[in-house]
Coordinates of C-alpha atoms in Angstrom, one line a residue:
M680 CA -84.5 -12.9 -232.7
H681 CA -87.2 -12.1 -235.6
Y682 CA -87.9 -11.1 -239.1
D683 CA -88.3 -7.9 -240.7
L684 CA -89.8 -6.8 -243.8
L685 CA -89.9 -3.3 -244.7
T686 CA -91.6 -1.7 -247.3
C687 CA -92.3 1.5 -248.9
P688 CA -93.8 2.6 -251.5
A689 CA -91.8 3.5 -255.3
L690 CA -94.4 6.6 -257.2
S691 CA -92.0 7.7 -259.3
N692 CA -88.8 4.7 -259.3
P693 CA -89.9 1.0 -260.5
T694 CA -89.7 -1.8 -258.1
Y695 CA -86.9 -4.7 -259.1
T696 CA -90.1 -6.5 -260.9
K697 CA -92.6 -3.4 -261.5
P698 CA -92.9 -0.6 -263.0
S699 CA -93.7 2.9 -260.8
G700 CA -97.1 3.1 -259.2
L701 CA -99.6 3.3 -256.4
L702 CA -99.3 -0.3 -256.8
A703 CA -95.6 -0.4 -256.7
F704 CA -93.6 -1.2 -253.1
N705 CA -89.9 -2.0 -252.5
A706 CA -89.1 -3.9 -249.8
Q707 CA -85.9 -4.9 -247.7
H708 CA -85.8 -8.0 -245.8
G709 CA -83.3 -8.9 -243.0
G710 CA -83.0 -10.7 -239.5
N711 CA -82.7 -8.6 -236.1
I712 CA -80.9 -9.6 -232.6
E713 CA -82.3 -8.1 -230.1
Y714 CA -80.5 -8.5 -226.3
V715 CA -82.4 -6.8 -223.6
I716 CA -80.7 -4.7 -221.0
N717 CA -83.3 -4.3 -218.5
R718 CA -87.1 -3.6 -218.5
R719 CA -87.1 -0.3 -220.9
H720 CA -84.2 -0.7 -223.1
S721 CA -82.0 -3.0 -225.2
L722 CA -79.9 -3.2 -227.9
G723 CA -79.9 -5.0 -231.6
L724 CA -77.6 -6.0 -234.7
F725 CA -79.4 -6.4 -237.9
M726 CA -78.5 -7.0 -241.4
R727 CA -80.7 -6.7 -244.1
G728 CA -80.5 -7.5 -248.0
F729 CA -82.5 -5.1 -250.9
R730 CA -82.7 -5.1 -254.7
T731 CA -84.2 -2.3 -256.7
R732 CA -84.0 -0.6 -260.6
F733 CA -84.3 2.8 -261.4
Y734 CA -84.2 4.6 -263.8
T735 CA -80.8 6.8 -265.3
G736 CA -82.4 9.3 -267.1
Y737 CA -79.2 9.5 -269.6
G738 CA -78.5 8.1 -272.9
S739 CA -81.3 7.5 -275.8
S740 CA -80.8 4.1 -275.9
S741 CA -84.5 2.0 -276.1
N742 CA -82.5 -1.2 -274.3
D743 CA -84.3 -1.2 -270.8
E744 CA -81.2 -2.7 -269.7
E745 CA -79.7 0.9 -270.3
R746 CA -82.2 2.7 -269.0
Y747 CA -83.4 0.5 -265.6
R748 CA -80.1 0.1 -263.7
K749 CA -79.8 -3.1 -261.4
L750 CA -79.1 -1.7 -257.7
F751 CA -77.9 -4.6 -255.0
G752 CA -77.2 -4.1 -251.2
T753 CA -76.6 -5.3 -247.8
V754 CA -78.0 -2.9 -244.7
T755 CA -75.6 -3.8 -241.2
G756 CA -76.2 -2.1 -237.7
M757 CA -77.1 -1.8 -234.8
N758 CA -79.8 -0.3 -232.6
Y759 CA -80.8 1.3 -229.2
R760 CA -84.5 0.2 -228.6
I761 CA -86.2 2.5 -226.2
Y762 CA -89.4 0.9 -224.5
S763 CA -91.9 3.6 -223.3
H764 CA -93.4 3.8 -219.5
Y765 CA -96.6 2.8 -221.1
P766 CA -98.7 0.7 -218.7
G767 CA -97.6 -3.1 -219.3
N768 CA -94.7 -2.3 -221.0
I769 CA -91.4 -4.2 -219.8
A770 CA -89.4 -4.7 -222.4
P771 CA -89.4 -6.8 -225.5
Q772 CA -93.1 -6.2 -225.4
G773 CA -94.6 -3.2 -225.9
R774 CA -94.4 0.8 -227.2
F775 CA -90.6 2.1 -228.6
T776 CA -88.9 4.5 -229.8
D777 CA -85.7 2.7 -232.1
L778 CA -82.1 4.7 -232.5
G779 CA -79.9 3.2 -234.6
M780 CA -76.5 3.6 -236.8
S781 CA -76.2 1.2 -240.2
Y782 CA -73.2 0.6 -243.3
T783 CA -74.9 -0.3 -246.7
K784 CA -73.0 -1.5 -249.2
A785 CA -74.9 -1.6 -253.0
V786 CA -73.7 -2.6 -256.4
V787 CA -74.6 -1.2 -259.4
G788 CA -75.6 -3.5 -262.5
D789 CA -75.1 -7.6 -261.6
R790 CA -74.2 -8.5 -258.6
K791 CA -71.0 -10.9 -260.1
V792 CA -70.0 -8.2 -262.2
P793 CA -70.9 -4.6 -260.9
V794 CA -70.6 -1.6 -263.2
E795 CA -70.0 1.2 -259.8
Q796 CA -70.3 0.6 -256.1
L797 CA -71.7 3.2 -253.8
S798 CA -71.3 2.9 -249.9
S799 CA -73.4 5.0 -246.7
C800 CA -73.3 5.0 -243.2
N801 CA -76.9 6.0 -242.3
L802 CA -78.6 6.7 -239.2
H803 CA -82.8 6.0 -238.5
L804 CA -85.0 6.6 -235.7
G805 CA -88.2 3.9 -235.2
L806 CA -91.1 4.1 -233.5
G807 CA -93.1 0.9 -233.4
K808 CA -94.9 -1.8 -231.2
Q809 CA -94.0 -4.9 -230.3
M810 CA -96.5 -8.0 -228.9
V811 CA -95.5 -11.6 -227.1
Y812 CA -97.8 -14.3 -227.8
G813 CA -98.1 -17.6 -226.2
G814 CA -95.0 -16.9 -224.1
N815 CA -92.5 -16.9 -227.6
F816 CA -93.8 -15.4 -230.6
M817 CA -93.1 -11.6 -231.0
L818 CA -95.3 -9.7 -233.4
Q819 CA -94.1 -5.7 -234.2
Y820 CA -95.1 -3.0 -236.4
G821 CA -93.7 0.3 -236.8
I822 CA -92.3 3.0 -238.7
E823 CA -88.5 3.8 -239.9
V824 CA -87.7 6.5 -240.7
A825 CA -83.5 6.7 -242.6
Y826 CA -81.1 9.2 -243.4
P827 CA -78.5 8.0 -245.0
L828 CA -74.4 9.8 -245.7
L829 CA -73.5 9.0 -249.2
F830 CA -70.0 8.0 -249.7
L831 CA -69.7 7.7 -253.6
E832 CA -66.5 6.4 -254.8
N833 CA -66.6 7.7 -258.2
S834 CA -68.8 9.7 -259.3
S835 CA -70.5 8.3 -262.5
Y836 CA -74.0 9.6 -263.4
A837 CA -74.9 6.2 -263.0
T838 CA -73.6 6.4 -259.2
I839 CA -75.8 9.6 -258.8
D840 CA -78.3 8.4 -259.8
A841 CA -78.2 5.2 -258.0
S842 CA -77.1 7.3 -254.5
K843 CA -80.4 9.1 -255.3
R844 CA -82.3 6.1 -255.9
Y845 CA -81.2 4.7 -252.9
A846 CA -82.1 7.9 -250.4
N847 CA -85.7 7.4 -252.0
L848 CA -85.5 4.0 -250.8
M849 CA -84.0 4.4 -247.8
Y850 CA -86.0 7.5 -245.7
V851 CA -89.5 6.4 -244.7
N852 CA -90.3 2.9 -244.6
F853 CA -93.4 1.3 -243.4
R854 CA -91.5 -2.2 -240.8
V855 CA -93.2 -5.7 -239.8
G856 CA -91.7 -8.5 -238.2
F857 CA -92.4 -11.3 -236.6
G858 CA -89.7 -13.8 -234.0
W859 CA -89.4 -16.3 -231.0
L860 CA -88.4 -15.0 -227.8
T861 CA -85.5 -17.4 -227.0
F862 CA -84.6 -16.7 -223.8

């Protein structure tokens, strides 16, 4: 079991709390449960949450609530991890390639009263390294690329802008995680 933080720079869109720029980052927080099948393979289940803002690009309002909409969502999925044949690698330790699929449900606006909704199936590919210290403490780092296959529930301007923002949030993320090896 481990906690994952996935982050990507927000160069052209705002984050939940900051405008875009070189030091603005979006993040996905979540948990992952990994079951080791054999010395080189494992299966995992994960769940992540995210929140961000996006620029709508339409309307002449100077109101920030209308120009910068909120986007909240959860990503639930599974992954298949292949550990390389590099010396010293034995699952769950060493260099790995991650293949996965996930489902996302997101809302635009307030979580309690959503303005729009969108959902997506995603394909994931990740590369990284996981290390075990002291017999139980795990640390991992890597990069993840995801390709969202969006299913729009309606095609308003806000939903189209939100889907573009969501796709940018998923494409390339740097992953850092820590966890505990239970058995």
